[in-house]
């Protein structure tokens, strides 16, 4: 029986592990893939305070080593089912059986929705990004494009217009889903909107050009762009918990202590309903969640 069971070894889960173990809790982290989460595939991170530039693999490797040195147990396995209610929380894993604990932190993160064009995955970090806040600065005075039509896409385009030489917004329809206030800002900015358009092809490695197809005329045109920011949504890894935990659009709801609607069950990081999804905010959530678990057990 552990004191603290954490699901997910991304920045939120790893930080929760560090705080839990330092607080004297017998802690286990169950991760279904490998450590580091989304952050581990990020080639350059320039917004983690105190470290001017680091690759995500090294940053999260260091977090994992720190957690291990403090005595956190790591189990790499698929979680098949979870029991959240009651004094004893547990998960059943594919190869390691049942793991029980007195408290549980869900830090399973989220995944950006992929566009599905050829080369998209190969070009991540070389001209395809899912995070303008993270990668926008690398394209100062360079042409970039954003694909999408919701609030995130418009916010990204406006943000990028502060430093990119040219910003295109590629949208498959003839109107945007974004809020009116954002649309007003967009229409008075220098962002070029390509209506009724989809991304047909990505050219160059690193990216140099995007071939865009007009959905009405079927005509293709090539635009110069060194990065395509994909802003067509995110999917939180919350499916296993939604029948028990309160959520909004798949994101789990918690109070400022990361407490969910079930006693002893906490949530941290990108899987949570939160205004900003970054490494620093995931780490902060993980620290608060572990501290809450500690206080719950006192
Ligand atoms: C390409 C890219 C670049 C980015 N660049 C930056 C940047 O420069 N700066 C910045 O601050 N942020 C950046 N971000 C955002 C940042 O990576 C995320 O905000 C952060 O990783 C969220 O941490 P997390 O621990 O909440 O979730 P995640 O990183 O998503 O980790 C969740 C982990 O949980 C595991 N998991 C999921 N379901 C289960 C389950 N049922 N059981 C067990 N394990 C499970 C997953 O495999 C994963 O390892 C970037 C994101 C991307 C995609």
Short mmCIF file of C-alpha atoms and ligand atoms in Angstrom, two decimals:
data_model
loop_
_atom_site.label_atom_id
_atom_site.label_comp_id
_atom_site.label_asym_id
_atom_site.label_seq_id
_atom_site.Cartn_x
_atom_site.Cartn_y
_atom_site.Cartn_z
CA UNK A 1 0.00 0.00 0.00
CA UNK A 2 1.46 3.36 -1.06
CA UNK A 3 0.59 6.73 0.48
CA UNK A 4 0.51 8.43 -2.92
CA UNK A 5 -0.17 7.02 -6.37
CA UNK A 6 0.47 9.32 -9.32
CA UNK A 7 -0.74 8.59 -12.86
CA UNK A 8 1.51 10.10 -15.53
CA UNK A 9 5.23 10.92 -15.52
CA UNK A 10 5.08 14.25 -17.33
CA UNK A 11 6.23 17.47 -15.61
CA UNK A 12 3.11 17.51 -13.36
CA UNK A 13 3.45 13.88 -12.22
CA UNK A 14 7.23 14.07 -11.76
CA UNK A 15 6.97 17.23 -9.67
CA UNK A 16 4.17 15.71 -7.60
CA UNK A 17 6.48 12.72 -7.04
CA UNK A 18 9.34 14.94 -5.88
CA UNK A 19 7.09 16.87 -3.46
CA UNK A 20 5.35 13.72 -2.22
CA UNK A 21 8.59 11.85 -1.52
CA UNK A 22 10.22 14.88 0.12
CA UNK A 23 7.13 15.12 2.32
CA UNK A 24 7.80 11.57 3.48
CA UNK A 25 5.06 9.86 1.46
CA UNK A 26 5.65 6.38 0.04
CA UNK A 27 5.11 7.35 -3.59
CA UNK A 28 4.64 5.46 -6.85
CA UNK A 29 4.29 6.88 -10.37
CA UNK A 30 2.56 4.79 -13.05
CA UNK A 31 3.33 5.88 -16.61
CA UNK A 32 1.96 4.21 -19.74
CA UNK A 33 4.70 5.31 -22.18
CA UNK A 34 8.01 6.86 -21.13
CA UNK A 35 8.87 9.66 -18.68
CA UNK A 36 8.59 13.34 -19.57
CA UNK A 37 5.23 13.51 -21.37
CA UNK A 38 4.78 16.16 -24.04
CA UNK A 39 7.73 18.12 -22.64
CA UNK A 40 10.17 15.30 -23.46
CA UNK A 41 9.62 15.74 -27.22
CA UNK A 42 10.26 19.49 -27.09
CA UNK A 43 13.66 20.22 -28.63
CA UNK A 44 14.13 23.70 -27.13
CA UNK A 45 12.58 25.18 -24.00
CA UNK A 46 13.31 28.83 -23.33
CA UNK A 47 10.62 29.70 -20.79
CA UNK A 48 11.44 27.56 -17.77
CA UNK A 49 12.64 30.09 -15.16
CA UNK A 50 16.30 29.80 -14.20
CA UNK A 51 17.28 27.78 -17.28
CA UNK A 52 17.73 29.97 -20.37
CA UNK A 53 17.69 27.10 -22.83
CA UNK A 54 17.29 23.35 -22.39
CA UNK A 55 15.88 20.48 -24.40
CA UNK A 56 12.78 18.85 -22.94
CA UNK A 57 14.33 15.39 -22.74
CA UNK A 58 17.14 16.62 -20.46
CA UNK A 59 14.81 18.72 -18.31
CA UNK A 60 12.38 15.86 -17.68
CA UNK A 61 15.18 13.26 -17.37
CA UNK A 62 16.58 15.42 -14.55
CA UNK A 63 13.13 15.58 -12.92
CA UNK A 64 12.86 11.79 -13.11
CA UNK A 65 16.35 11.28 -11.64
CA UNK A 66 15.50 13.72 -8.83
CA UNK A 67 12.31 11.77 -8.06
CA UNK A 68 14.15 8.41 -8.15
CA UNK A 69 16.88 9.72 -5.81
CA UNK A 70 14.17 10.70 -3.33
CA UNK A 71 12.80 7.15 -3.39
CA UNK A 72 9.86 7.40 -5.80
CA UNK A 73 8.98 4.02 -7.37
CA UNK A 74 8.31 4.04 -11.15
CA UNK A 75 6.04 1.51 -12.84
CA UNK A 76 5.86 1.63 -16.64
CA UNK A 77 2.59 -0.03 -17.55
CA UNK A 78 -0.84 0.46 -19.07
CA UNK A 79 -3.63 1.34 -16.62
CA UNK A 80 -6.70 -0.80 -17.33
CA UNK A 81 -9.06 0.40 -14.60
CA UNK A 82 -9.16 2.76 -11.63
CA UNK A 83 -10.99 2.87 -8.28
CA UNK A 84 -11.29 6.44 -7.03
CA UNK A 85 -13.88 6.30 -4.24
CA UNK A 86 -13.24 5.26 -0.65
CA UNK A 87 -10.22 5.36 1.63
CA UNK A 88 -8.25 3.02 -0.66
CA UNK A 89 -7.57 4.17 -4.23
CA UNK A 90 -6.25 1.66 -6.76
CA UNK A 91 -5.35 1.04 -10.37
CA UNK A 92 -5.21 -2.27 -12.19
CA UNK A 93 -2.31 -2.42 -14.61
CA UNK A 94 -1.80 -4.76 -17.55
CA UNK A 95 1.42 -6.42 -16.34
CA UNK A 96 1.91 -5.36 -12.71
CA UNK A 97 -1.49 -6.18 -11.26
CA UNK A 98 -3.23 -3.93 -8.76
CA UNK A 99 -1.46 -0.94 -7.19
CA UNK A 100 -3.11 0.56 -4.08
CA UNK A 101 -2.65 3.89 -2.33
CA UNK A 102 -4.33 6.20 0.15
CA UNK A 103 -4.31 9.17 -2.23
CA UNK A 104 -4.21 9.58 -6.00
CA UNK A 105 -2.99 12.35 -8.30
CA UNK A 106 -4.13 12.22 -11.91
CA UNK A 107 -1.48 13.87 -14.09
CA UNK A 108 -2.19 12.20 -17.44
CA UNK A 109 -1.82 15.36 -19.55
CA UNK A 110 -3.24 16.00 -22.98
CA UNK A 111 -2.34 15.56 -26.63
CA UNK A 112 -2.56 18.17 -29.34
CA UNK A 113 -4.87 17.16 -32.16
CA UNK A 114 -2.81 16.39 -35.22
CA UNK A 115 -3.63 17.79 -38.65
CA UNK A 116 -2.95 14.53 -40.45
CA UNK A 117 -0.82 15.82 -43.34
CA UNK A 118 2.26 13.98 -44.63
CA UNK A 119 5.55 14.87 -42.84
CA UNK A 120 3.68 16.55 -39.96
CA UNK A 121 5.19 14.36 -37.24
CA UNK A 122 8.70 14.36 -38.82
CA UNK A 123 8.67 18.16 -38.88
CA UNK A 124 7.82 18.65 -35.18
CA UNK A 125 10.59 20.94 -33.93
CA UNK A 126 11.64 21.65 -37.53
CA UNK A 127 8.68 23.73 -38.66
CA UNK A 128 5.59 22.19 -37.12
CA UNK A 129 4.53 23.29 -33.64
CA UNK A 130 1.46 22.84 -31.47
CA UNK A 131 2.36 25.66 -29.10
CA UNK A 132 2.82 29.28 -30.23
CA UNK A 133 3.62 30.46 -26.68
CA UNK A 134 6.43 27.89 -26.56
CA UNK A 135 7.93 28.14 -30.03
CA UNK A 136 6.81 31.48 -31.50
CA UNK A 137 9.97 33.34 -30.46
CA UNK A 138 12.12 31.02 -32.58
CA UNK A 139 10.53 32.60 -35.68
CA UNK A 140 11.33 36.25 -35.13
CA UNK A 141 11.23 38.12 -38.49
CA UNK A 142 10.30 34.90 -40.30
CA UNK A 143 7.02 34.02 -42.05
CA UNK A 144 4.74 31.64 -40.18
CA UNK A 145 1.21 30.24 -40.48
CA UNK A 146 -1.43 29.14 -38.03
CA UNK A 147 -4.12 26.60 -38.91
CA UNK A 148 -7.46 26.67 -37.09
CA UNK A 149 -10.45 28.90 -36.52
CA UNK A 150 -11.16 28.93 -32.78
CA UNK A 151 -9.96 31.18 -29.97
CA UNK A 152 -6.56 29.47 -29.67
CA UNK A 153 -5.81 29.83 -33.39
CA UNK A 154 -6.72 33.52 -33.40
CA UNK A 155 -4.82 34.19 -30.15
CA UNK A 156 -1.79 32.39 -31.59
CA UNK A 157 -1.95 34.39 -34.84
CA UNK A 158 -2.19 37.69 -32.93
CA UNK A 159 0.64 36.67 -30.59
CA UNK A 160 2.88 35.68 -33.51
CA UNK A 161 2.12 38.94 -35.35
CA UNK A 162 4.19 40.72 -32.66
CA UNK A 163 7.44 39.32 -34.00
CA UNK A 164 7.02 37.17 -37.14
CA UNK A 165 7.57 38.93 -40.50
CA UNK A 166 4.28 37.58 -41.87
CA UNK A 167 1.46 35.60 -40.27
CA UNK A 168 -1.12 33.61 -42.25
CA UNK A 169 -4.22 32.17 -40.64
CA UNK A 170 -5.41 29.14 -42.60
CA UNK A 171 -9.04 28.29 -41.96
CA UNK A 172 -11.21 25.69 -43.70
CA UNK A 173 -14.44 27.73 -43.48
CA UNK A 174 -15.53 31.25 -44.41
CA UNK A 175 -16.11 32.34 -40.81
CA UNK A 176 -14.30 31.86 -37.50
CA UNK A 177 -15.46 30.17 -34.31
CA UNK A 178 -13.36 32.55 -32.20
CA UNK A 179 -15.04 35.11 -29.92
CA UNK A 180 -16.12 38.45 -31.44
CA UNK A 181 -13.57 40.43 -29.44
CA UNK A 182 -10.74 38.27 -30.79
CA UNK A 183 -12.11 38.47 -34.33
CA UNK A 184 -12.23 42.29 -34.09
CA UNK A 185 -8.60 42.33 -33.01
CA UNK A 186 -7.67 39.92 -35.80
CA UNK A 187 -9.41 41.94 -38.51
CA UNK A 188 -7.56 45.09 -37.47
CA UNK A 189 -4.18 43.29 -37.33
CA UNK A 190 -1.76 42.51 -40.17
CA UNK A 191 -2.55 38.75 -40.09
CA UNK A 192 -3.48 37.48 -43.56
CA UNK A 193 -6.50 35.18 -43.43
CA UNK A 194 -6.76 32.40 -45.99
CA UNK A 195 -10.47 31.51 -45.93
CA UNK A 196 -11.89 28.18 -47.17
CA UNK A 197 -8.39 26.76 -47.13
CA UNK A 198 -6.72 23.58 -45.92
CA UNK A 199 -3.09 22.57 -45.61
CA UNK A 200 -2.34 20.26 -48.52
CA UNK A 201 1.42 19.75 -48.23
CA UNK A 202 4.43 20.75 -46.14
CA UNK A 203 7.61 21.39 -48.16
CA UNK A 204 11.22 21.49 -46.96
CA UNK A 205 12.91 20.01 -43.91
CA UNK A 206 13.09 22.33 -42.00
CA UNK A 207 9.84 23.74 -43.31
CA UNK A 208 10.07 26.34 -46.10
CA UNK A 209 6.69 26.35 -47.82
CA UNK A 210 3.10 25.31 -47.21
CA UNK A 211 0.87 24.29 -50.09
CA UNK A 212 -2.66 25.48 -49.31
CA UNK A 213 -5.74 24.23 -51.16
CA UNK A 214 -8.88 26.33 -51.58
CA UNK A 215 -11.82 24.09 -50.70
CA UNK A 216 -14.22 25.96 -53.02
CA UNK A 217 -12.08 26.20 -56.16
CA UNK A 218 -9.70 23.24 -55.48
CA UNK A 219 -6.86 25.57 -56.52
CA UNK A 220 -3.52 25.19 -54.74
CA UNK A 221 -1.15 28.00 -53.80
CA UNK A 222 2.21 27.91 -52.09
CA UNK A 223 3.07 30.28 -49.23
CA UNK A 224 6.48 30.88 -47.65
CA UNK A 225 6.39 29.79 -44.01
CA UNK A 226 9.10 28.54 -41.65
CA UNK A 227 6.63 27.23 -39.13
CA UNK A 228 3.08 25.95 -39.15
CA UNK A 229 1.37 26.33 -35.78
CA UNK A 230 -1.39 23.74 -35.53
CA UNK A 231 -4.21 25.04 -33.31
CA UNK A 232 -7.11 22.70 -34.00
CA UNK A 233 -7.66 21.46 -30.48
CA UNK A 234 -6.30 19.29 -27.72
CA UNK A 235 -7.54 16.03 -26.26
CA UNK A 236 -7.09 15.52 -22.52
CA UNK A 237 -6.24 11.92 -21.49
CA UNK A 238 -9.23 11.87 -19.15
CA UNK A 239 -11.57 9.25 -20.67
CA UNK A 240 -10.96 6.76 -17.83
CA UNK A 241 -12.09 9.26 -15.18
CA UNK A 242 -14.99 11.16 -16.72
CA UNK A 243 -17.76 8.97 -15.31
CA UNK A 244 -16.59 9.79 -11.76
CA UNK A 245 -14.96 13.21 -11.86
CA UNK A 246 -16.52 16.55 -12.72
CA UNK A 247 -15.16 17.95 -15.96
CA UNK A 248 -15.66 20.54 -18.67
CA UNK A 249 -14.97 19.60 -22.30
CA UNK A 250 -12.98 16.61 -21.03
CA UNK A 251 -10.77 18.70 -18.72
CA UNK A 252 -11.08 17.69 -15.05
CA UNK A 253 -12.27 20.35 -12.63
CA UNK A 254 -10.42 21.05 -9.39
CA UNK A 255 -10.25 23.76 -6.76
CA UNK A 256 -7.11 25.79 -6.00
CA UNK A 257 -5.76 22.84 -3.96
CA UNK A 258 -6.08 20.57 -7.03
CA UNK A 259 -8.82 18.70 -5.15
CA UNK A 260 -11.40 17.01 -7.38
CA UNK A 261 -14.96 16.15 -6.36
CA UNK A 262 -13.69 12.90 -4.73
CA UNK A 263 -11.82 13.09 -1.40
CA UNK A 264 -8.17 12.09 -1.69
CA UNK A 265 -8.17 12.38 -5.51
CA UNK A 266 -6.28 15.30 -7.04
CA UNK A 267 -5.52 16.44 -10.56
CA UNK A 268 -2.51 18.32 -11.95
CA UNK A 269 -1.23 19.73 -15.24
CA UNK A 270 -2.64 19.79 -18.75
CA UNK A 271 -5.50 17.38 -17.96
CA UNK A 272 -6.99 20.00 -15.63
CA UNK A 273 -9.26 22.88 -16.63
CA UNK A 274 -6.75 25.72 -16.41
CA UNK A 275 -6.07 28.95 -18.34
CA UNK A 276 -2.45 28.09 -19.26
CA UNK A 277 -0.91 24.74 -20.16
CA UNK A 278 2.87 24.95 -19.84
CA UNK A 279 5.66 23.05 -18.07
CA UNK A 280 5.87 25.61 -15.28
CA UNK A 281 2.12 25.50 -14.60
CA UNK A 282 2.09 21.68 -14.72
CA UNK A 283 4.95 21.60 -12.19
CA UNK A 284 3.16 24.10 -9.96
CA UNK A 285 -0.04 22.02 -10.07
CA UNK A 286 1.96 18.87 -9.22
CA UNK A 287 3.54 20.56 -6.20
CA UNK A 288 0.17 21.81 -4.90
CA UNK A 289 -1.53 18.44 -5.49
CA UNK A 290 1.18 16.54 -3.56
CA UNK A 291 1.02 19.08 -0.73
CA UNK A 292 -2.77 18.63 -0.59
CA UNK A 293 -2.35 14.83 -0.47
CA UNK A 294 0.13 15.24 2.37
CA UNK A 295 -2.29 17.42 4.36
CA UNK A 296 -5.16 14.98 3.68
CA UNK A 297 -3.12 12.16 5.20
CA UNK A 298 -2.10 14.12 8.34
C1 LIG B 1 5.60 20.28 -29.18
C2 LIG B 1 5.38 20.90 -27.83
C3 LIG B 1 6.21 21.91 -27.40
C4 LIG B 1 6.03 22.48 -26.14
N1 LIG B 1 6.92 23.44 -25.73
C5 LIG B 1 6.79 23.97 -24.49
C6 LIG B 1 7.73 24.95 -24.03
O1 LIG B 1 8.65 25.37 -24.75
N2 LIG B 1 7.54 25.45 -22.78
C7 LIG B 1 6.50 25.04 -21.96
O2 LIG B 1 6.43 25.51 -20.82
N3 LIG B 1 5.60 24.12 -22.39
C8 LIG B 1 5.73 23.58 -23.62
N4 LIG B 1 4.80 22.67 -24.07
C9 LIG B 1 3.68 22.31 -23.18
C10 LIG B 1 4.15 21.33 -22.10
O3 LIG B 1 4.91 20.29 -22.68
C11 LIG B 1 2.95 20.77 -21.35
O4 LIG B 1 2.20 21.84 -20.83
C12 LIG B 1 3.40 19.85 -20.20
O5 LIG B 1 4.18 18.78 -20.67
C13 LIG B 1 2.20 19.31 -19.45
O6 LIG B 1 2.65 18.45 -18.46
P1 LIG B 1 1.71 17.32 -17.83
O7 LIG B 1 2.57 16.56 -16.90
O8 LIG B 1 0.48 17.95 -17.33
O9 LIG B 1 1.25 16.42 -19.06
P2 LIG B 1 2.05 15.61 -20.18
O10 LIG B 1 3.33 16.26 -20.48
O11 LIG B 1 1.07 15.44 -21.27
O12 LIG B 1 2.36 14.21 -19.49
C14 LIG B 1 1.34 13.30 -19.17
C15 LIG B 1 1.91 11.90 -19.05
O13 LIG B 1 0.89 11.03 -18.61
C16 LIG B 1 0.96 9.80 -19.33
N5 LIG B 1 -0.37 9.18 -19.29
C17 LIG B 1 -1.49 9.53 -19.96
N6 LIG B 1 -2.52 8.74 -19.62
C18 LIG B 1 -2.03 7.85 -18.70
C19 LIG B 1 -2.60 6.79 -17.96
N7 LIG B 1 -3.89 6.45 -18.07
N8 LIG B 1 -1.82 6.10 -17.13
C20 LIG B 1 -0.51 6.41 -16.98
N9 LIG B 1 0.09 7.42 -17.65
C21 LIG B 1 -0.67 8.13 -18.48
C22 LIG B 1 1.40 10.23 -20.71
O14 LIG B 1 2.01 9.15 -21.42
C23 LIG B 1 2.39 11.34 -20.38
O15 LIG B 1 3.71 10.85 -20.22
C24 LIG B 1 4.96 22.06 -25.31
C25 LIG B 1 4.10 21.06 -25.75
C26 LIG B 1 4.30 20.48 -27.00
C27 LIG B 1 3.38 19.38 -27.45
#
